[in-house]
Short mmCIF file of C-alpha atoms and ligand atoms in Angstrom, two decimals:
data_model
loop_
_atom_site.label_atom_id
_atom_site.label_comp_id
_atom_site.label_asym_id
_atom_site.label_seq_id
_atom_site.Cartn_x
_atom_site.Cartn_y
_atom_site.Cartn_z
CA MET B 1 2.65 -70.46 36.63
CA ILE B 2 4.95 -71.38 33.79
CA SER B 3 3.49 -70.43 30.46
CA ARG B 4 3.58 -72.61 27.37
CA ILE B 5 6.44 -70.63 25.89
CA ASP B 6 8.40 -71.00 29.17
CA SER B 7 7.85 -74.77 29.43
CA LEU B 8 9.04 -75.08 25.85
CA ALA B 9 12.24 -73.26 26.84
CA TYR B 10 12.72 -75.71 29.78
CA LEU B 11 12.18 -78.64 27.44
CA LYS B 12 14.71 -77.25 25.00
CA ALA B 13 17.20 -76.75 27.86
CA ALA B 14 16.69 -80.43 28.80
CA GLY B 15 17.22 -81.29 25.14
CA LEU B 16 20.54 -79.47 25.20
CA VAL B 17 21.61 -81.57 28.22
CA ALA B 18 20.60 -84.70 26.32
CA VAL B 19 22.61 -83.58 23.32
CA ALA B 20 25.66 -83.00 25.56
CA THR B 21 25.44 -86.60 26.80
CA LEU B 22 26.73 -87.95 23.48
CA PRO B 23 30.14 -86.22 23.60
CA ALA B 24 30.26 -87.04 27.35
CA VAL B 25 29.86 -90.77 26.64
CA ILE B 26 32.46 -90.60 23.83
CA MET B 27 34.88 -88.79 26.13
CA VAL B 28 34.49 -91.31 28.97
CA VAL B 29 34.85 -94.29 26.63
CA LEU B 30 37.76 -93.04 24.53
CA THR B 31 39.81 -90.94 26.98
CA PRO B 32 41.22 -91.54 30.42
CA LEU B 33 39.52 -88.31 31.63
CA GLU B 34 37.27 -88.92 34.58
CA SER B 35 35.25 -85.73 34.86
CA VAL B 36 32.72 -84.73 32.23
CA SER B 37 31.42 -81.81 34.27
CA ALA B 38 32.94 -79.27 31.81
CA ILE B 39 30.82 -80.77 29.00
CA TYR B 40 27.64 -80.47 31.09
CA MET B 41 28.42 -76.80 31.79
CA LEU B 42 27.88 -76.07 28.09
CA PRO B 43 24.07 -76.73 27.97
CA GLY B 44 23.63 -74.39 30.97
CA LEU B 45 25.67 -71.73 29.17
CA VAL B 46 23.78 -72.05 25.90
CA ALA B 47 20.40 -72.17 27.68
CA ALA B 48 21.34 -69.00 29.61
CA VAL B 49 22.04 -67.15 26.38
CA TRP B 50 19.07 -68.49 24.42
CA TYR B 51 16.32 -69.06 26.95
CA GLY B 52 17.16 -67.07 30.10
CA THR B 53 18.04 -67.77 33.73
CA GLY B 54 15.30 -70.31 34.65
CA PRO B 55 15.97 -72.86 31.89
CA ALA B 56 19.74 -72.29 32.43
CA VAL B 57 19.46 -73.23 36.13
CA ALA B 58 17.38 -76.27 35.16
CA ALA B 59 20.04 -77.25 32.61
CA ALA B 60 22.78 -76.80 35.26
CA LEU B 61 20.92 -79.04 37.78
CA LEU B 62 20.20 -81.66 35.13
CA GLY B 63 23.85 -81.43 34.04
CA ALA B 64 24.96 -82.09 37.63
CA VAL B 65 22.75 -85.23 37.80
CA MET B 66 24.09 -86.39 34.45
CA THR B 67 27.71 -85.76 35.59
CA SER B 68 27.23 -88.13 38.54
CA LEU B 69 26.36 -90.89 36.02
CA PHE B 70 29.90 -90.72 34.71
CA TYR B 71 31.66 -91.02 38.06
CA PRO B 72 32.68 -94.57 38.96
CA PRO B 73 30.71 -96.68 39.42
CA LEU B 74 29.66 -95.49 35.95
CA PHE B 75 26.00 -94.72 35.21
CA SER B 76 24.94 -94.57 38.86
CA VAL B 77 23.33 -91.40 40.21
CA MET B 78 23.76 -92.40 43.77
CA VAL B 79 27.39 -91.31 44.10
CA VAL B 80 27.90 -87.84 45.52
CA ARG B 81 31.45 -86.54 45.75
CA PRO B 82 32.71 -83.15 46.97
CA SER B 83 34.02 -82.39 43.44
CA GLN B 84 30.48 -82.98 42.14
CA ILE B 85 29.11 -80.37 44.57
CA VAL B 86 31.80 -77.90 43.44
CA ASP B 87 30.89 -78.59 39.78
CA LEU B 88 27.21 -77.99 40.53
CA ILE B 89 27.88 -74.69 42.33
CA ILE B 90 30.10 -73.47 39.50
CA SER B 91 27.47 -74.50 36.93
CA LEU B 92 24.77 -72.66 38.85
CA ILE B 93 26.89 -69.50 39.18
CA VAL B 94 27.69 -69.58 35.44
CA ALA B 95 24.02 -70.21 34.58
CA LEU B 96 22.81 -67.36 36.81
CA THR B 97 25.44 -64.83 35.66
CA ILE B 98 25.22 -65.58 31.97
CA GLY B 99 21.42 -65.83 32.18
CA ARG B 100 21.18 -62.40 33.75
CA LEU B 101 23.62 -60.81 31.27
CA ALA B 102 21.92 -62.48 28.32
CA GLY B 103 18.53 -61.34 29.64
CA GLN B 104 19.71 -57.74 29.80
CA LEU B 105 21.20 -58.01 26.34
CA ARG B 106 18.00 -59.50 24.97
CA ALA B 107 15.88 -56.73 26.50
CA GLN B 108 18.21 -54.13 25.03
CA MET B 109 18.04 -55.76 21.64
CA LEU B 110 14.25 -55.81 21.80
CA ARG B 111 14.25 -52.13 22.68
CA VAL B 112 16.53 -51.32 19.73
CA ARG B 113 14.35 -53.35 17.39
CA GLU B 114 11.23 -51.65 18.69
CA GLU B 115 12.85 -48.25 18.26
CA GLU B 116 13.86 -49.16 14.73
CA ARG B 117 10.30 -50.28 13.97
CA ARG B 118 8.95 -46.98 15.23
CA VAL B 119 11.41 -44.93 13.21
CA ARG B 120 10.47 -46.95 10.13
CA GLN B 121 6.78 -46.38 10.84
CA LEU B 122 7.35 -42.65 11.25
CA TYR B 123 9.33 -42.61 8.03
CA ASP B 124 6.47 -44.42 6.26
CA LEU B 125 4.08 -41.93 7.78
CA SER B 126 6.00 -38.92 6.51
CA SER B 127 6.35 -40.36 3.01
CA GLU B 128 2.63 -41.18 2.93
CA ILE B 129 1.78 -37.71 4.16
CA ALA B 130 4.01 -36.21 1.48
CA GLY B 131 1.66 -37.76 -1.07
CA ALA B 132 -1.44 -36.36 0.64
CA GLY B 133 -2.64 -33.26 -1.15
CA ASP B 134 -4.89 -31.64 1.42
CA VAL B 135 -5.65 -31.36 5.10
CA ALA B 136 -8.37 -34.05 5.05
CA ALA B 137 -6.01 -36.54 3.38
CA ILE B 138 -3.32 -35.85 6.00
CA TYR B 139 -5.82 -36.46 8.80
CA ASP B 140 -6.78 -39.79 7.21
CA VAL B 141 -3.17 -40.90 6.83
CA VAL B 142 -2.34 -39.96 10.43
CA ALA B 143 -5.42 -41.78 11.77
CA ALA B 144 -4.67 -44.96 9.79
CA HIS B 145 -1.06 -44.84 10.87
CA MET B 146 -1.95 -44.31 14.52
CA ALA B 147 -4.29 -47.33 14.42
CA GLU B 148 -1.55 -49.49 12.89
CA ALA B 149 1.30 -48.29 15.11
CA LEU B 150 -0.64 -48.49 18.38
CA GLU B 151 -2.57 -51.58 17.31
CA ARG B 152 -5.76 -50.04 18.60
CA GLU B 153 -9.02 -48.74 17.29
CA VAL B 154 -8.72 -45.09 16.28
CA VAL B 155 -11.65 -42.82 15.43
CA LEU B 156 -11.04 -39.57 13.59
CA PHE B 157 -13.27 -36.60 14.36
CA ALA B 158 -13.25 -33.45 12.26
CA ALA B 159 -15.55 -30.98 10.61
CA GLY B 160 -15.45 -31.09 6.83
CA ASP B 161 -17.23 -30.39 3.55
CA GLY B 162 -19.72 -28.10 5.23
CA GLN B 163 -20.63 -30.83 7.71
CA PRO B 164 -20.46 -30.31 11.47
CA TRP B 165 -18.14 -32.26 13.76
CA HIS B 166 -18.42 -35.98 12.99
CA ALA B 167 -16.57 -39.29 12.98
CA ILE B 168 -14.88 -39.91 9.64
CA GLY B 169 -14.58 -43.32 8.01
CA ARG B 170 -15.86 -45.42 10.99
CA PRO B 171 -19.11 -47.11 10.07
CA THR B 172 -19.16 -49.39 13.13
CA LEU B 173 -18.23 -48.33 16.60
CA ALA B 174 -18.44 -50.25 19.85
CA VAL B 175 -19.37 -47.11 21.81
CA PRO B 176 -22.21 -44.79 20.91
CA ALA B 177 -20.63 -42.46 18.30
CA ALA B 178 -22.44 -39.43 19.68
CA THR B 179 -20.96 -39.86 23.16
CA LEU B 180 -17.44 -40.14 21.81
CA ALA B 181 -18.01 -37.24 19.41
CA GLU B 182 -19.20 -35.10 22.32
CA ALA B 183 -16.07 -35.92 24.33
CA ALA B 184 -13.88 -35.19 21.28
CA LEU B 185 -15.63 -31.89 20.64
CA SER B 186 -15.30 -30.65 24.21
CA PHE B 187 -11.62 -31.66 24.16
CA ALA B 188 -11.17 -29.72 20.88
CA GLU B 189 -12.78 -26.65 22.46
CA ARG B 190 -10.52 -26.90 25.51
CA ARG B 191 -7.48 -27.07 23.21
CA GLY B 192 -8.06 -23.46 22.17
CA GLN B 193 -7.24 -22.27 25.70
CA PRO B 194 -3.60 -21.42 26.40
CA GLY B 195 -1.59 -24.13 28.16
CA SER B 196 -4.12 -26.90 27.49
CA PRO B 197 -2.65 -30.31 26.62
CA ASP B 198 -2.66 -31.86 23.15
CA VAL B 199 -3.47 -35.29 24.60
CA ALA B 200 -6.08 -36.19 27.24
CA VAL B 201 -7.87 -39.26 28.58
CA ALA B 202 -11.67 -39.50 28.53
CA ASP B 203 -13.56 -42.09 30.55
CA LEU B 204 -16.92 -42.64 28.90
CA PRO B 205 -19.57 -44.13 31.19
CA ALA B 206 -20.75 -46.57 28.54
CA GLY B 207 -17.75 -46.62 26.25
CA GLY B 208 -14.56 -47.29 28.20
CA ARG B 209 -11.41 -45.28 28.22
CA TRP B 210 -10.24 -43.23 25.21
CA LEU B 211 -7.09 -41.27 24.56
CA LEU B 212 -8.00 -38.02 22.79
CA CYS B 213 -5.26 -36.51 20.62
CA GLY B 214 -5.50 -33.07 19.02
CA LEU B 215 -4.16 -32.78 15.49
CA GLY B 216 -3.53 -29.48 13.68
CA ARG B 217 -3.74 -26.01 15.16
CA PRO B 218 -6.71 -25.43 17.48
CA GLY B 219 -9.47 -23.92 15.37
CA PRO B 220 -12.20 -24.91 12.94
CA LEU B 221 -9.81 -27.07 10.85
CA GLN B 222 -8.39 -29.15 13.69
CA ALA B 223 -9.09 -32.87 14.08
CA VAL B 224 -9.26 -35.13 17.13
CA LEU B 225 -8.10 -38.74 17.10
CA ALA B 226 -9.77 -40.94 19.69
CA VAL B 227 -7.64 -43.99 20.53
CA ALA B 228 -9.38 -46.87 22.29
CA MET B 229 -7.48 -47.63 25.51
CA GLY B 230 -9.64 -50.55 26.60
CA GLY B 231 -8.88 -51.36 30.22
CA ASP B 232 -5.46 -49.67 30.23
CA SER B 233 -4.72 -47.68 33.30
CA HIS B 234 -4.24 -44.00 32.69
CA ASP B 235 -0.62 -42.94 32.54
CA PRO B 236 -0.13 -39.70 30.61
CA SER B 237 3.62 -40.23 30.36
CA GLY B 238 3.10 -43.83 29.29
CA GLU B 239 4.25 -45.66 26.23
CA ILE B 240 1.08 -45.22 24.17
CA VAL B 241 0.85 -41.52 24.89
CA ALA B 242 4.49 -40.98 23.92
CA ARG B 243 4.02 -42.84 20.65
CA ALA B 244 0.76 -41.05 19.90
CA ARG B 245 2.56 -37.75 20.51
CA SER B 246 5.38 -38.52 18.07
CA ILE B 247 2.83 -39.42 15.38
CA LEU B 248 0.88 -36.22 16.10
CA GLU B 249 4.07 -34.16 15.83
CA GLU B 250 4.82 -35.61 12.41
CA GLY B 251 1.25 -34.84 11.32
CA ALA B 252 1.45 -31.30 12.70
CA ARG B 253 4.74 -30.66 10.88
CA SER B 254 3.21 -31.77 7.59
CA LEU B 255 0.14 -29.61 8.12
CA GLU B 256 2.44 -26.67 8.78
CA ARG B 257 4.38 -27.43 5.59
CA LEU B 258 1.14 -27.69 3.63
CA GLY B 259 0.11 -24.26 4.92
CA LEU B 260 3.38 -22.74 3.78
CA THR B 261 3.19 -24.43 0.38
CA ARG B 262 -0.35 -23.15 -0.05
CA ALA B 263 0.71 -19.59 0.75
CA LEU B 264 3.57 -19.84 -1.74
CA GLU B 265 1.32 -21.25 -4.44
CA GLU B 266 -1.25 -18.54 -3.87
CA ARG B 267 1.43 -15.88 -4.12
CA GLN B 268 2.76 -17.34 -7.36
CA LEU B 269 -0.77 -17.50 -8.75
CA ARG B 270 -1.38 -13.88 -7.80
CA GLN B 271 1.87 -12.84 -9.47
CA ARG B 272 0.95 -14.73 -12.64
CA THR B 273 -2.55 -13.19 -12.62
CA ASP B 274 -1.05 -9.74 -12.14
CA ALA B 275 1.37 -10.27 -15.02
CA LEU B 276 -1.51 -11.40 -17.27
CA ARG B 277 -3.58 -8.41 -16.26
CA ASP B 278 -0.68 -6.12 -17.08
CA ILE B 279 -0.34 -7.62 -20.55
CA LEU B 280 -4.09 -7.41 -21.09
CA MET B 281 -4.31 -3.84 -19.87
CA GLU B 282 -1.40 -2.77 -22.02
CA SER B 283 -2.76 -4.34 -25.20
CA VAL B 284 -6.33 -3.10 -24.62
CA SER B 285 -5.04 0.38 -23.85
CA HIS B 286 -3.01 0.43 -27.06
CA GLU B 287 -5.98 -0.78 -29.09
CA LEU B 288 -8.19 1.96 -27.62
CA ARG B 289 -5.78 4.80 -28.11
CA THR B 290 -5.84 4.86 -31.93
CA PRO B 291 -9.64 5.22 -32.36
CA LEU B 292 -9.65 7.61 -29.41
CA ALA B 293 -7.07 9.83 -31.10
CA SER B 294 -9.36 9.98 -34.18
CA ILE B 295 -12.38 10.83 -31.99
CA LEU B 296 -10.39 13.58 -30.26
CA GLY B 297 -9.13 15.00 -33.58
CA SER B 298 -12.57 14.83 -35.20
CA ALA B 299 -14.24 16.44 -32.19
CA SER B 300 -11.85 19.40 -32.24
CA VAL B 301 -12.25 19.79 -36.04
CA LEU B 302 -16.04 19.64 -35.59
CA SER B 303 -16.09 22.24 -32.85
CA THR B 304 -14.25 24.71 -35.11
CA ALA B 305 -16.44 24.03 -38.18
CA PRO B 306 -18.53 27.17 -38.91
CA ALA B 307 -21.80 25.23 -39.16
CA VAL B 308 -21.27 23.70 -35.70
CA SER B 309 -19.90 26.76 -33.90
CA ALA B 310 -22.84 28.77 -35.20
CA GLU B 311 -25.21 26.35 -33.52
CA PRO B 312 -24.71 26.52 -29.67
CA ARG B 313 -26.25 23.08 -29.03
CA LEU B 314 -23.98 21.38 -31.56
CA SER B 315 -21.00 23.33 -30.32
CA ASP B 316 -21.62 22.19 -26.73
CA LEU B 317 -22.01 18.63 -27.91
CA SER B 318 -18.75 18.60 -29.82
CA LYS B 319 -16.96 20.17 -26.84
CA ALA B 320 -18.42 17.50 -24.56
CA ILE B 321 -17.19 14.81 -26.95
CA ALA B 322 -13.71 16.35 -26.98
CA SER B 323 -13.62 16.73 -23.18
CA GLU B 324 -14.85 13.19 -22.44
CA ALA B 325 -12.54 11.71 -25.07
CA GLY B 326 -9.69 13.71 -23.50
CA ARG B 327 -10.56 12.26 -20.08
CA LEU B 328 -10.69 8.76 -21.44
CA ASP B 329 -7.34 9.30 -23.13
CA ARG B 330 -5.78 10.43 -19.83
CA ARG B 331 -7.16 7.37 -18.08
CA ILE B 332 -5.75 5.07 -20.71
CA GLN B 333 -2.44 6.89 -20.47
CA ASN B 334 -2.50 6.31 -16.71
CA LEU B 335 -3.13 2.61 -17.19
CA LEU B 336 -0.27 2.36 -19.64
CA ASP B 337 1.99 4.22 -17.23
CA VAL B 338 1.04 1.86 -14.41
CA THR B 339 1.88 -1.25 -16.42
CA ARG B 340 5.14 0.31 -17.58
CA ILE B 341 6.14 1.36 -14.07
CA ARG B 342 5.38 -2.13 -12.81
CA ALA B 343 7.45 -3.64 -15.61
CA GLY B 344 10.29 -1.21 -14.85
CA ALA B 345 9.96 0.31 -18.34
CA LEU B 346 8.94 3.75 -17.08
CA GLN B 347 10.99 5.76 -14.60
CA PRO B 348 9.53 8.85 -12.93
CA ARG B 349 10.96 12.14 -14.21
CA PHE B 350 12.02 13.65 -10.91
CA ASP B 351 11.87 17.38 -10.45
CA GLU B 352 12.09 19.66 -7.45
CA ILE B 353 8.71 21.25 -7.19
CA ASP B 354 6.54 23.31 -4.89
CA PRO B 355 3.80 21.01 -3.48
CA ALA B 356 1.35 23.89 -3.76
CA ASP B 357 1.75 23.68 -7.55
CA ILE B 358 0.81 20.00 -7.46
CA VAL B 359 -2.25 20.66 -5.31
CA ASN B 360 -3.38 23.58 -7.48
CA GLY B 361 -2.80 21.59 -10.67
CA ALA B 362 -4.94 18.72 -9.33
CA LEU B 363 -7.66 21.16 -8.24
CA ASP B 364 -7.70 22.72 -11.72
CA SER B 365 -8.11 19.33 -13.34
CA THR B 366 -10.98 18.39 -11.03
CA ALA B 367 -12.63 21.83 -11.01
CA GLU B 368 -15.57 20.51 -13.00
CA ARG B 369 -16.12 17.62 -10.63
CA LEU B 370 -15.77 19.76 -7.52
CA SER B 371 -17.92 22.62 -8.77
CA GLY B 372 -20.62 23.66 -6.31
CA ARG B 373 -18.83 22.00 -3.40
CA LYS B 374 -17.02 23.70 -0.57
CA VAL B 375 -13.31 22.93 -0.81
CA THR B 376 -11.00 24.28 1.91
CA LEU B 377 -7.27 24.52 1.36
CA ALA B 378 -4.88 24.68 4.32
CA LEU B 379 -1.29 24.67 3.09
CA ALA B 380 1.41 25.35 5.68
CA ARG B 381 3.50 28.44 5.08
CA ASP B 382 6.84 28.03 3.31
CA LEU B 383 6.23 24.48 2.29
CA PRO B 384 9.54 22.89 1.26
CA PHE B 385 9.94 21.58 -2.28
CA VAL B 386 9.40 17.91 -2.93
CA ARG B 387 11.43 15.80 -5.33
CA VAL B 388 8.89 13.90 -7.42
CA ASP B 389 7.53 13.44 -10.92
CA PRO B 390 4.86 16.20 -10.83
CA VAL B 391 2.73 14.62 -13.56
CA LEU B 392 2.43 11.30 -11.72
CA ILE B 393 1.81 12.84 -8.29
CA GLU B 394 -0.72 15.29 -9.65
CA GLN B 395 -2.55 12.38 -11.27
CA ALA B 396 -2.55 10.46 -7.97
CA LEU B 397 -4.02 13.48 -6.22
CA ILE B 398 -6.62 13.88 -8.98
CA ASN B 399 -7.79 10.29 -8.42
CA ILE B 400 -8.06 10.89 -4.68
CA LEU B 401 -9.96 14.14 -5.16
CA GLU B 402 -12.29 12.49 -7.66
CA ASN B 403 -13.06 9.76 -5.14
CA ALA B 404 -13.77 12.31 -2.42
CA ALA B 405 -16.16 14.09 -4.76
CA LYS B 406 -17.68 10.82 -5.91
CA PHE B 407 -18.33 9.14 -2.56
CA ALA B 408 -19.12 12.08 -0.25
CA PRO B 409 -22.61 13.64 -0.35
CA GLY B 410 -22.93 16.52 -2.87
CA ASP B 411 -23.03 19.27 -0.23
CA ALA B 412 -20.31 17.87 2.06
CA PRO B 413 -17.10 19.91 2.14
CA ILE B 414 -13.69 18.57 1.17
CA ALA B 415 -10.63 19.72 3.09
CA ILE B 416 -7.14 19.68 1.63
CA SER B 417 -4.12 20.30 3.83
CA ALA B 418 -0.38 20.00 3.43
CA GLY B 419 2.50 20.18 5.87
CA VAL B 420 5.76 18.57 6.91
CA HIS B 421 5.77 15.69 9.36
CA ASP B 422 8.80 13.64 10.34
CA GLY B 423 10.91 14.94 7.47
CA ARG B 424 8.32 14.18 4.80
CA LEU B 425 5.60 16.15 3.12
CA ALA B 426 2.04 15.06 3.86
CA ILE B 427 -0.85 16.08 1.62
CA ALA B 428 -4.20 15.07 3.13
CA VAL B 429 -7.60 15.06 1.43
CA HIS B 430 -10.48 14.75 3.87
CA ASP B 431 -14.07 14.07 2.91
CA GLU B 432 -17.20 13.51 4.93
CA GLY B 433 -18.32 10.49 2.96
CA PRO B 434 -19.09 6.87 3.90
CA GLY B 435 -15.68 6.26 5.53
CA LEU B 436 -13.87 2.93 5.72
CA ASP B 437 -13.73 0.09 8.19
CA ARG B 438 -10.43 -1.72 8.83
CA HIS B 439 -11.11 -4.48 6.36
CA GLU B 440 -12.12 -2.04 3.62
CA ALA B 441 -9.04 0.09 4.24
CA GLU B 442 -6.85 -2.97 3.64
CA GLN B 443 -8.43 -3.73 0.27
CA ILE B 444 -9.01 -0.41 -1.45
CA PHE B 445 -5.63 -0.35 -3.23
CA GLU B 446 -6.15 -3.70 -4.93
CA ARG B 447 -6.72 -3.48 -8.63
CA PHE B 448 -10.40 -3.70 -9.69
CA HIS B 449 -11.51 -3.70 -6.08
CA ARG B 450 -14.72 -1.79 -5.44
CA GLY B 451 -16.07 -1.53 -1.92
CA GLU B 452 -19.45 -3.25 -1.53
CA ARG B 453 -20.83 -0.43 0.59
CA HIS B 454 -19.64 2.19 -1.89
CA ALA B 455 -20.44 0.59 -5.24
CA ASP B 456 -24.05 1.84 -5.06
CA ILE B 457 -23.00 5.40 -4.29
CA ALA B 458 -21.00 5.90 -7.49
CA GLY B 459 -19.71 4.00 -10.50
CA GLY B 460 -16.09 3.22 -11.17
CA SER B 461 -13.57 0.63 -12.28
CA GLY B 462 -11.70 0.00 -9.04
CA LEU B 463 -8.47 1.25 -10.62
CA GLY B 464 -8.19 4.84 -9.38
CA LEU B 465 -6.47 4.11 -6.07
CA ALA B 466 -4.34 1.28 -7.50
CA ILE B 467 -3.01 3.76 -10.06
CA ALA B 468 -2.49 6.44 -7.41
CA LYS B 469 -0.59 4.01 -5.20
CA THR B 470 1.69 2.84 -8.03
CA PHE B 471 2.48 6.45 -9.01
CA VAL B 472 3.16 7.60 -5.46
CA GLU B 473 5.30 4.59 -4.56
CA ALA B 474 7.32 4.98 -7.79
CA ASN B 475 8.21 8.42 -6.41
CA GLY B 476 9.40 7.04 -3.09
CA GLY B 477 6.19 8.05 -1.29
CA SER B 478 3.16 6.26 0.14
CA ILE B 479 -0.60 6.63 0.57
CA GLU B 480 -2.34 6.10 3.86
CA PRO B 481 -6.13 5.76 4.21
CA LEU B 482 -7.43 7.05 7.53
CA SER B 483 -10.98 6.74 8.75
CA GLU B 484 -12.66 6.55 12.11
CA GLY B 485 -15.10 4.03 10.69
CA PRO B 486 -18.17 3.68 8.49
CA GLY B 487 -20.07 6.94 8.09
CA LYS B 488 -17.27 8.97 9.63
CA GLY B 489 -15.50 10.25 6.51
CA THR B 490 -12.13 9.40 5.00
CA THR B 491 -8.76 11.10 4.93
CA MET B 492 -6.33 10.00 2.22
CA ARG B 493 -2.85 11.06 3.12
CA LEU B 494 -0.01 11.19 0.59
CA TRP B 495 3.52 11.07 1.94
CA LEU B 496 6.18 12.52 -0.37
CA PRO B 497 9.96 12.86 -0.05
CA LEU B 498 11.34 16.35 0.40
CA ALA B 499 13.82 17.73 -2.13
CA VAL B 500 16.30 18.50 0.66
CA GLN B 501 16.00 16.35 3.73
CA ARG B 502 15.12 18.61 6.68
CA VAL B 503 16.24 16.69 9.71
CA GLY B 504 14.32 17.12 12.96
CA GLU B 505 11.49 19.06 11.31
CA SER B 506 8.12 18.49 12.91
CA ASP B 507 4.51 19.48 12.39
CA ASP B 508 4.32 22.96 11.03
CA ASP B 509 0.94 23.03 9.44
P1 LIG K 601 -13.42 3.24 -7.91
O1 LIG K 601 -13.50 4.62 -7.34
O2 LIG K 601 -13.45 3.22 -9.39
O3 LIG K 601 -14.35 2.28 -7.28
P2 LIG K 601 -10.86 3.29 -6.65
O4 LIG K 601 -9.64 2.44 -6.86
O5 LIG K 601 -10.68 4.74 -6.84
O6 LIG K 601 -11.95 2.70 -7.58
O7 LIG K 601 -11.38 3.02 -5.20
C1 LIG K 601 -11.52 1.70 -4.78
C2 LIG K 601 -12.54 1.59 -3.65
O8 LIG K 601 -12.03 2.27 -2.50
C3 LIG K 601 -13.84 2.27 -3.94
O9 LIG K 601 -14.71 1.42 -4.68
C4 LIG K 601 -14.36 2.54 -2.54
O10 LIG K 601 -14.90 1.36 -2.01
C5 LIG K 601 -13.10 2.85 -1.77
N1 LIG K 601 -12.85 4.31 -1.66
C6 LIG K 601 -11.99 5.05 -2.39
N2 LIG K 601 -12.01 6.34 -2.00
C7 LIG K 601 -12.91 6.42 -1.00
C8 LIG K 601 -13.40 7.47 -0.18
N3 LIG K 601 -12.97 8.73 -0.31
N4 LIG K 601 -14.33 7.18 0.76
C9 LIG K 601 -14.77 5.90 0.91
N5 LIG K 601 -14.35 4.87 0.15
C10 LIG K 601 -13.44 5.11 -0.78
#
């Protein structure tokens, strides 16, 4: 059946033939030329280009009838000459050939236009997404765009704002929302499995056919777009699926970019926070040192005053003040050193030193803390010298020993060992305390971090290990926490560079 648009094209083709009649009449009247068939070929040609093969053939046939009007006897259609037949055949061949070529050209042009429209839509999509600040906004933009580009109803499903999986921004739905949500959810779950597709078709018993498209990485943040397919037959490589895929890809790229931007922003924020902390720590430390110096001086003057030294209780008190103030002063000094090392203002004073001296120095400084506890020392024979700043490394070891004493039960032994492994010196401090799980082991070196499980066991500031790490790393070494798990004790291992590299050396402790 010829549609309305088609019949209009036939009418227009007839119109073209009518228009051609005017020059034909003029030609016959004013010139001695007999044949006007060339003039009537033109409507067929134009109709072929503009309206396609059918109207062109109609124009050619009508042109042939009109041509016969101009053969003598003029204006009679009853005359049929061989030349007329030849004209008609030529007209038909021209109409068919040009019609076919023009048809192909038109189809190609439509394809190009369609392609251009899609590229423009994708461009609009990416610029809209660029303005979206978070994942939810990107999902909304992609859903709206998909609905516009595919000219279909699109329902967005995602979990958000503490709510479970639900349809977003669709107050009215032709199908029961729960049925569609269920289909979307089970598709989202399937997406997590390797090799599963990012697009699938769901036939809902009471809700027709839906194309389900996964957006974002499979996981709790992903979204599913359900595109209403109506009565469309399922063809996974079809037009709609291909277009849905290109929109999804654009969305996925933006989500990826957003993730990277987030990570960068978080890193910058952390760096700024660290820098602020450094400034704060430095200024507070400076402020504290002056009154502390007076307390230290006064305490030592007091302890030597005859009235105080004659009274044992007062003498002990003044000594305690001096010792605690001394400890506080060392801690503040450590904090200042950390901020200066981080700022590059303090360089370690390297020396070649016997590791046993470092271990013994640290044990002397923590003697009070370790008193009454069994401490075993297993240093390998002929330990090679290390090239480090002894003050910094001794302080790092003091912090580790203090932690072992602090977190392990009072009667649990502490084992210290040292030996060479893989061309480096390892000093290990083992305690039988609460141990560390993997997550805890990753966090203990962060400044001000205090393990939740350990905070009740002993007090602290969460700075000891951060300081130790900074000192050891400034010396070209590293600290490694080892534990078989909660309740199974902890070994803190310091790795230090040897003074003279001993190639091929292996475990000798
Ligand atoms: P603080 O001891 O002041 O809490 P640290 O920086 O020295 O701060 O230690 C940080 C955290 O690392 C501690 O709060 C604890 O959770 C954990 N930790 C450190 N040493 C040990 C250890 N020997 N055994 C178990 N946990 C430890």
